[in-house]
Amino acid sequence: MSDQPDSGGQERDHEHVARISTPTILFVVAATVLAVYELQLVLMPFVLAGVVSYICTPAIDKISQKARLPRLLVSILGFLLILALLAAIAFLGVPPLVEEIKRISTDFEGTVNGLAQGAIGAGKINLLGQEMDAQSLAKALAGAIRESFGNMRVLTLLGGSAVVSGFGFLLTLLLLFFFMVSGHSIVRGLLWLIPPGERPLIRDHILSNLDPVLRRYFIGVLGVVAFAGAFAYVGLGVVLGIPHALFLALVTGILEAIPIVGPIAAATMAGLVALQHNSGLAAILGYAIYIAALRLSIDQLFGPIVLGAAGRVHPVLIIFCFLAGGSLFGVIGVILAVPVALIVRATLAVLYDEPADGAIDGKR
């Protein structure tokens, strides 16, 4: 194939690239970083809804074309299917979980006492210069927690967090509906913000190269979710014998898609059920080993390898992106870190006329 362009399209695109000055690029990058930093909580529902919609869009388009149905109808049916899945999980798992929480809260001191008995047995420990057995330690811990929850500031914080979380969940569902129904028009609207001279470069080159890479990455995320659910079911149900293991495994898998906050919430829920079921030392150590094995296998092994292979980047870069994104921008940074790295790589590949997979001179 000749190295010369067979049409004026490529030359015109490179003319567009030449007109994009370095100060302009730096200004756009700086403004984007500042906006993300200031709007972390606001962006969370948009990011979650956008990712789910982005994953579902190819299936919606394919079903609509093959079944010759309006895309609007297929999108609504897909949204209702997601709602039905969430409702089924809530119906099957929330009542038993609420019962477990009620049982712990009504006999909290007894639960803590059982945990302390399993940890220190019949002996005593020296805590801040005072010797305590399991019963006195449980009484002190229960009193401290009651005092904390009796503080109006803590209650206000918990109540506000619950209201914000509920509003965020409903907003995410609403945004998901709009994204699934009118995702293509939203993308066209975003492209309208780009100067007309640069739209061919963005649409025909950068987005066309970026789209398959991002889809592979998010499919890899689904693989991590499936792995987390299967690992949790084997660990909680088969090995530890904890009740409601299927529900806890489903929740663990789904929450794994939300970095940092999701795994902590899943581990807390499973820990409450495990503690109520068996508070012996062996059970506590078993659960601790399970959590350590789950996190190490996902965070340091399976996750980086699968996501790195899906995005065709090195696992070390995946780990760095997660850590750097979380340190700079919190949860939203962890979610967007790898996609942003893929966007930067695809953009530079187009601007530098390099292969989209990161190869240089035909070599990796």
Coordinates of C-alpha atoms in Angstrom, one line a residue:
M1 CA 0.0 0.0 0.0
S2 CA 1.3 3.4 -0.9
D3 CA 2.4 5.7 1.9
Q4 CA 0.7 8.7 0.1
P5 CA -2.9 9.4 1.0
D6 CA -5.3 8.3 -1.6
S7 CA -7.6 11.3 -0.9
G8 CA -7.5 14.7 0.5
G9 CA -9.3 13.6 3.7
Q10 CA -6.3 12.5 5.6
E11 CA -4.4 15.7 4.6
R12 CA -7.2 17.9 5.7
D13 CA -7.4 16.0 9.1
H14 CA -3.7 16.7 9.6
E15 CA -4.2 20.3 8.8
H16 CA -6.8 20.4 11.6
V17 CA -4.2 18.8 13.9
A18 CA -1.7 21.4 13.0
R19 CA -4.1 24.2 13.9
I20 CA -4.6 22.9 17.4
S21 CA -2.1 24.8 19.4
T22 CA -0.3 23.5 22.5
P23 CA -1.7 26.2 24.8
T24 CA -5.2 25.3 23.7
I25 CA -4.6 21.6 24.5
L26 CA -3.1 22.5 27.9
F27 CA -6.0 24.8 28.7
V28 CA -8.6 22.2 27.8
V29 CA -6.8 19.5 29.9
A30 CA -6.4 21.8 32.9
A31 CA -10.1 23.0 32.7
T32 CA -11.2 19.3 32.5
V33 CA -9.1 18.3 35.5
L34 CA -10.3 21.2 37.6
A35 CA -14.0 20.5 36.7
V36 CA -13.7 16.8 37.6
Y37 CA -12.0 17.7 40.9
E38 CA -14.6 20.2 41.9
L39 CA -17.6 18.2 40.7
Q40 CA -16.7 14.7 42.0
L41 CA -19.9 13.9 43.7
V42 CA -22.1 15.6 41.1
L43 CA -20.4 13.5 38.3
M44 CA -20.8 10.2 40.0
P45 CA -24.4 9.4 38.8
F46 CA -23.6 10.6 35.3
V47 CA -20.5 8.4 35.1
L48 CA -22.2 5.3 36.5
A49 CA -25.3 5.7 34.2
G50 CA -23.0 6.6 31.2
V51 CA -20.9 3.5 31.7
V52 CA -23.9 1.1 31.9
S53 CA -25.5 2.8 28.9
Y54 CA -22.3 2.6 26.9
I55 CA -22.0 -1.2 27.6
C56 CA -25.7 -1.8 26.7
T57 CA -25.7 0.4 23.5
P58 CA -24.3 -2.2 21.1
A59 CA -26.8 -4.9 22.2
I60 CA -29.6 -2.4 21.9
D61 CA -28.6 -1.4 18.4
K62 CA -28.1 -5.0 17.3
I63 CA -31.5 -6.2 18.7
S64 CA -33.2 -3.2 17.1
Q65 CA -31.7 -4.0 13.7
K66 CA -32.3 -7.7 13.7
A67 CA -35.8 -7.7 15.2
R68 CA -36.7 -4.6 13.1
L69 CA -38.1 -2.9 16.2
P70 CA -37.8 0.9 17.0
R71 CA -34.7 1.6 19.0
L72 CA -36.8 3.5 21.5
L73 CA -38.8 0.4 22.3
V74 CA -35.7 -1.8 22.7
S75 CA -34.1 0.8 24.9
I76 CA -37.1 0.9 27.2
L77 CA -37.3 -2.8 27.4
G78 CA -33.6 -3.0 28.2
F79 CA -34.0 -0.4 31.0
L80 CA -37.0 -2.3 32.4
L81 CA -34.9 -5.5 32.4
I82 CA -32.2 -3.8 34.4
L83 CA -34.9 -2.5 36.8
A84 CA -36.3 -6.0 37.1
L85 CA -32.9 -7.4 37.9
L86 CA -32.3 -4.8 40.7
A87 CA -35.8 -5.4 42.1
A88 CA -35.2 -9.2 42.1
I89 CA -31.9 -8.8 44.0
A90 CA -33.6 -6.4 46.5
F91 CA -36.6 -8.6 47.0
L92 CA -34.5 -11.8 47.6
G93 CA -31.8 -10.3 49.6
V94 CA -32.8 -7.1 51.5
P95 CA -35.3 -8.7 53.9
P96 CA -32.8 -11.3 55.3
L97 CA -30.1 -8.6 55.5
V98 CA -32.5 -6.3 57.4
E99 CA -33.3 -9.1 59.8
E100 CA -29.6 -9.7 60.4
I101 CA -29.0 -6.0 61.1
K102 CA -32.0 -5.9 63.5
R103 CA -30.6 -8.9 65.3
I104 CA -27.2 -7.3 65.7
S105 CA -28.6 -4.0 66.8
T106 CA -31.0 -5.4 69.4
D107 CA -28.2 -7.5 71.0
F108 CA -25.2 -5.5 70.0
E109 CA -23.4 -6.0 73.3
G110 CA -23.9 -9.7 73.1
T111 CA -22.6 -9.7 69.5
V112 CA -19.5 -7.7 70.5
N113 CA -19.0 -10.0 73.5
G114 CA -19.0 -13.1 71.3
L115 CA -16.5 -11.4 69.0
A116 CA -14.3 -10.5 71.9
Q117 CA -14.6 -14.0 73.3
G118 CA -13.5 -15.4 70.0
A119 CA -10.6 -13.0 69.8
I120 CA -9.1 -13.1 73.3
G121 CA -10.9 -16.1 74.9
A122 CA -11.0 -16.3 78.7
G123 CA -7.8 -14.2 79.2
K124 CA -7.4 -10.5 79.6
I125 CA -5.8 -7.8 77.5
N126 CA -4.1 -4.5 78.5
L127 CA -5.9 -1.6 76.8
L128 CA -4.5 1.9 77.5
G129 CA -3.1 0.7 80.9
Q130 CA -6.3 -1.1 82.0
E131 CA -6.7 -4.8 82.0
M132 CA -10.0 -6.0 80.4
D133 CA -11.6 -9.4 79.8
A134 CA -14.0 -10.1 77.0
Q135 CA -17.1 -9.0 78.8
S136 CA -15.7 -5.6 80.0
L137 CA -14.2 -5.0 76.6
A138 CA -17.6 -5.6 75.0
K139 CA -19.3 -3.4 77.5
A140 CA -16.9 -0.6 76.8
L141 CA -17.1 -0.9 73.1
A142 CA -20.9 -1.0 73.1
G143 CA -21.0 2.1 75.3
A144 CA -18.7 4.0 73.1
I145 CA -20.7 3.1 70.0
R146 CA -24.0 4.0 71.7
E147 CA -22.5 7.3 72.7
S148 CA -21.4 8.0 69.2
F149 CA -24.8 7.2 67.7
G150 CA -26.4 9.4 70.3
N151 CA -24.4 12.4 69.1
M152 CA -26.7 14.6 67.1
R153 CA -23.9 15.5 64.7
V154 CA -23.3 11.8 63.9
L155 CA -27.0 11.2 63.4
T156 CA -27.3 14.2 61.2
L157 CA -24.3 13.0 59.1
L158 CA -25.7 9.5 58.8
G159 CA -29.2 10.8 57.9
G160 CA -27.8 13.2 55.3
S161 CA -25.6 10.4 53.8
A162 CA -28.7 8.2 53.5
V163 CA -30.7 10.9 51.8
V164 CA -27.9 11.8 49.4
S165 CA -27.3 8.1 48.6
G166 CA -31.0 7.5 47.9
F167 CA -31.2 10.6 45.8
G168 CA -28.0 9.6 43.9
F169 CA -29.4 6.1 43.2
L170 CA -32.7 7.5 41.8
L171 CA -30.8 10.1 39.8
T172 CA -28.6 7.4 38.4
L173 CA -31.6 5.4 37.2
L174 CA -33.2 8.4 35.6
L175 CA -30.0 9.3 33.8
L176 CA -29.6 5.7 32.7
F177 CA -33.0 5.8 31.1
F178 CA -32.2 9.0 29.2
F179 CA -28.7 7.7 28.2
M180 CA -30.1 4.4 26.9
V181 CA -33.0 6.0 25.0
S182 CA -31.1 9.0 23.5
G183 CA -27.4 8.1 23.8
H184 CA -26.6 8.8 20.1
S185 CA -28.1 12.2 20.2
I186 CA -26.2 13.0 23.4
V187 CA -22.9 12.1 21.6
R188 CA -23.9 14.3 18.7
G189 CA -24.6 17.1 21.0
L190 CA -21.2 16.8 22.6
L191 CA -19.6 16.8 19.2
W192 CA -21.4 20.0 18.5
L193 CA -19.3 21.7 21.2
I194 CA -16.2 21.0 19.2
P195 CA -15.3 23.6 16.5
P196 CA -16.5 22.4 13.1
G197 CA -13.0 22.2 11.6
E198 CA -11.9 19.7 14.2
R199 CA -15.0 17.5 14.2
P200 CA -13.8 15.1 11.4
L201 CA -10.6 14.5 13.4
I202 CA -12.5 13.7 16.6
R203 CA -15.3 11.7 15.0
D204 CA -13.6 9.8 12.2
H205 CA -10.2 9.1 13.8
I206 CA -10.0 9.5 17.5
L207 CA -13.5 8.2 18.4
S208 CA -13.4 5.4 15.8
N209 CA -10.1 4.2 17.3
L210 CA -11.2 4.7 20.9
D211 CA -14.6 3.0 20.8
P212 CA -13.5 -0.7 20.4
V213 CA -10.7 -0.2 23.1
L214 CA -13.2 1.3 25.6
R215 CA -15.7 -1.5 24.9
R216 CA -13.1 -4.2 25.5
Y217 CA -12.1 -2.5 28.8
F218 CA -15.7 -2.3 30.1
I219 CA -16.3 -5.9 29.0
G220 CA -13.2 -6.7 31.1
V221 CA -14.8 -4.9 34.0
L222 CA -17.8 -7.2 33.6
G223 CA -15.4 -10.1 33.7
V224 CA -14.0 -8.8 37.0
V225 CA -17.6 -8.5 38.4
A226 CA -18.3 -12.1 37.4
F227 CA -15.1 -13.3 39.0
A228 CA -15.8 -11.4 42.2
G229 CA -19.3 -12.9 42.4
A230 CA -18.1 -16.4 41.8
F231 CA -15.2 -16.1 44.3
A232 CA -17.5 -14.6 46.9
Y233 CA -20.0 -17.5 46.6
V234 CA -17.3 -20.1 46.9
G235 CA -15.6 -18.4 49.8
L236 CA -18.8 -17.3 51.7
G237 CA -21.1 -20.2 50.9
V238 CA -19.0 -23.3 50.2
V239 CA -16.0 -22.7 52.5
L240 CA -17.3 -20.5 55.4
G241 CA -20.9 -21.7 55.2
I242 CA -22.4 -18.2 55.8
P243 CA -26.2 -17.8 55.3
H244 CA -27.5 -15.9 52.3
A245 CA -24.3 -16.6 50.4
L246 CA -25.9 -16.3 47.0
F247 CA -27.3 -12.8 47.7
L248 CA -24.0 -11.7 49.2
A249 CA -22.1 -13.0 46.2
L250 CA -24.4 -11.1 43.8
V251 CA -24.0 -7.9 45.8
T252 CA -20.2 -8.4 46.0
G253 CA -20.0 -8.8 42.2
I254 CA -22.2 -5.8 41.4
L255 CA -20.5 -3.5 44.0
E256 CA -17.1 -4.6 42.6
A257 CA -17.9 -2.3 39.6
I258 CA -17.7 0.7 42.0
P259 CA -14.1 0.9 43.1
I260 CA -13.2 1.5 46.8
V261 CA -16.7 2.2 48.1
G262 CA -18.3 -0.9 46.5
P263 CA -15.8 -3.5 48.0
I264 CA -15.9 -1.8 51.4
A265 CA -19.8 -1.9 51.4
A266 CA -19.8 -5.5 50.3
A267 CA -17.2 -6.6 52.8
T268 CA -19.1 -4.8 55.6
M269 CA -22.4 -6.5 54.7
A270 CA -20.9 -9.9 54.5
G271 CA -18.9 -9.3 57.7
L272 CA -22.1 -8.4 59.6
V273 CA -23.8 -11.7 58.5
A274 CA -20.7 -13.7 59.2
L275 CA -20.3 -12.2 62.7
Q276 CA -23.9 -12.9 63.6
H277 CA -23.6 -16.5 62.3
N278 CA -20.3 -17.4 64.0
S279 CA -18.1 -15.1 66.2
G280 CA -15.5 -17.7 67.1
L281 CA -11.8 -17.0 66.5
A282 CA -11.6 -19.6 63.7
A283 CA -14.5 -18.0 61.9
I284 CA -13.1 -14.5 62.3
L285 CA -9.7 -15.7 60.9
G286 CA -11.4 -17.5 58.1
Y287 CA -13.4 -14.4 57.1
A288 CA -10.2 -12.3 57.3
I289 CA -8.4 -14.7 55.0
Y290 CA -11.3 -14.7 52.6
I291 CA -11.3 -10.9 52.4
A292 CA -7.5 -10.8 52.0
A293 CA -7.6 -13.4 49.2
L294 CA -10.5 -11.7 47.4
R295 CA -8.9 -8.3 47.4
L296 CA -5.4 -9.6 46.5
S297 CA -6.7 -11.7 43.6
I298 CA -8.8 -8.9 42.2
D299 CA -6.7 -5.8 42.9
Q300 CA -3.3 -7.2 42.3
L301 CA -3.8 -10.2 39.9
F302 CA -7.0 -10.9 38.1
G303 CA -8.2 -7.3 37.7
P304 CA -5.0 -5.7 36.3
I305 CA -4.4 -8.7 34.0
V306 CA -7.9 -8.8 32.6
L307 CA -8.4 -5.1 32.3
G308 CA -4.9 -4.7 30.9
A309 CA -5.5 -7.3 28.3
A310 CA -8.9 -5.8 27.4
G311 CA -7.4 -2.3 27.0
R312 CA -4.1 -3.6 25.6
V313 CA -2.1 -1.8 28.3
H314 CA 0.3 -3.2 30.8
P315 CA -1.1 -4.4 34.2
V316 CA 1.3 -2.1 36.0
L317 CA -0.3 0.9 34.3
I318 CA -3.7 -0.3 35.4
I319 CA -2.6 -0.4 39.0
F320 CA -1.0 3.0 38.7
C321 CA -4.1 4.5 37.2
F322 CA -6.3 3.1 40.0
L323 CA -4.0 4.4 42.7
A324 CA -3.3 7.8 41.1
G325 CA -7.0 8.4 40.2
G326 CA -8.1 7.5 43.7
S327 CA -5.5 9.7 45.4
L328 CA -6.4 12.7 43.2
F329 CA -10.1 12.5 42.6
G330 CA -11.5 9.8 45.0
V331 CA -14.0 7.3 43.7
I332 CA -14.7 9.1 40.5
G333 CA -11.0 9.1 39.8
V334 CA -10.7 5.4 40.2
I335 CA -13.7 4.8 37.8
L336 CA -12.4 7.2 35.1
A337 CA -8.6 6.7 35.5
V338 CA -8.1 3.8 33.0
P339 CA -10.7 5.1 30.5
V340 CA -8.9 8.5 30.5
A341 CA -5.6 6.8 30.0
L342 CA -7.1 4.9 27.0
I343 CA -8.5 8.2 25.6
V344 CA -5.1 9.9 25.9
R345 CA -3.3 7.0 24.2
A346 CA -5.9 6.9 21.4
T347 CA -5.6 10.6 20.9
L348 CA -1.8 10.6 20.8
A349 CA -1.8 7.7 18.4
V350 CA -3.9 9.7 16.0
L351 CA -1.9 12.9 16.4
Y352 CA 1.5 11.1 16.1
D353 CA 0.3 8.8 13.3
E354 CA 1.2 5.8 15.5
P355 CA -0.7 2.5 15.7
A356 CA -3.7 2.6 18.1
D357 CA -2.4 -0.4 20.0
G358 CA 0.7 1.4 21.2
A359 CA 3.1 -0.4 18.8
I360 CA 6.1 1.6 17.6
D361 CA 7.7 0.8 14.2
G362 CA 5.6 -2.3 14.0
K363 CA 7.0 -3.7 17.3
R364 CA 5.5 -3.8 20.9

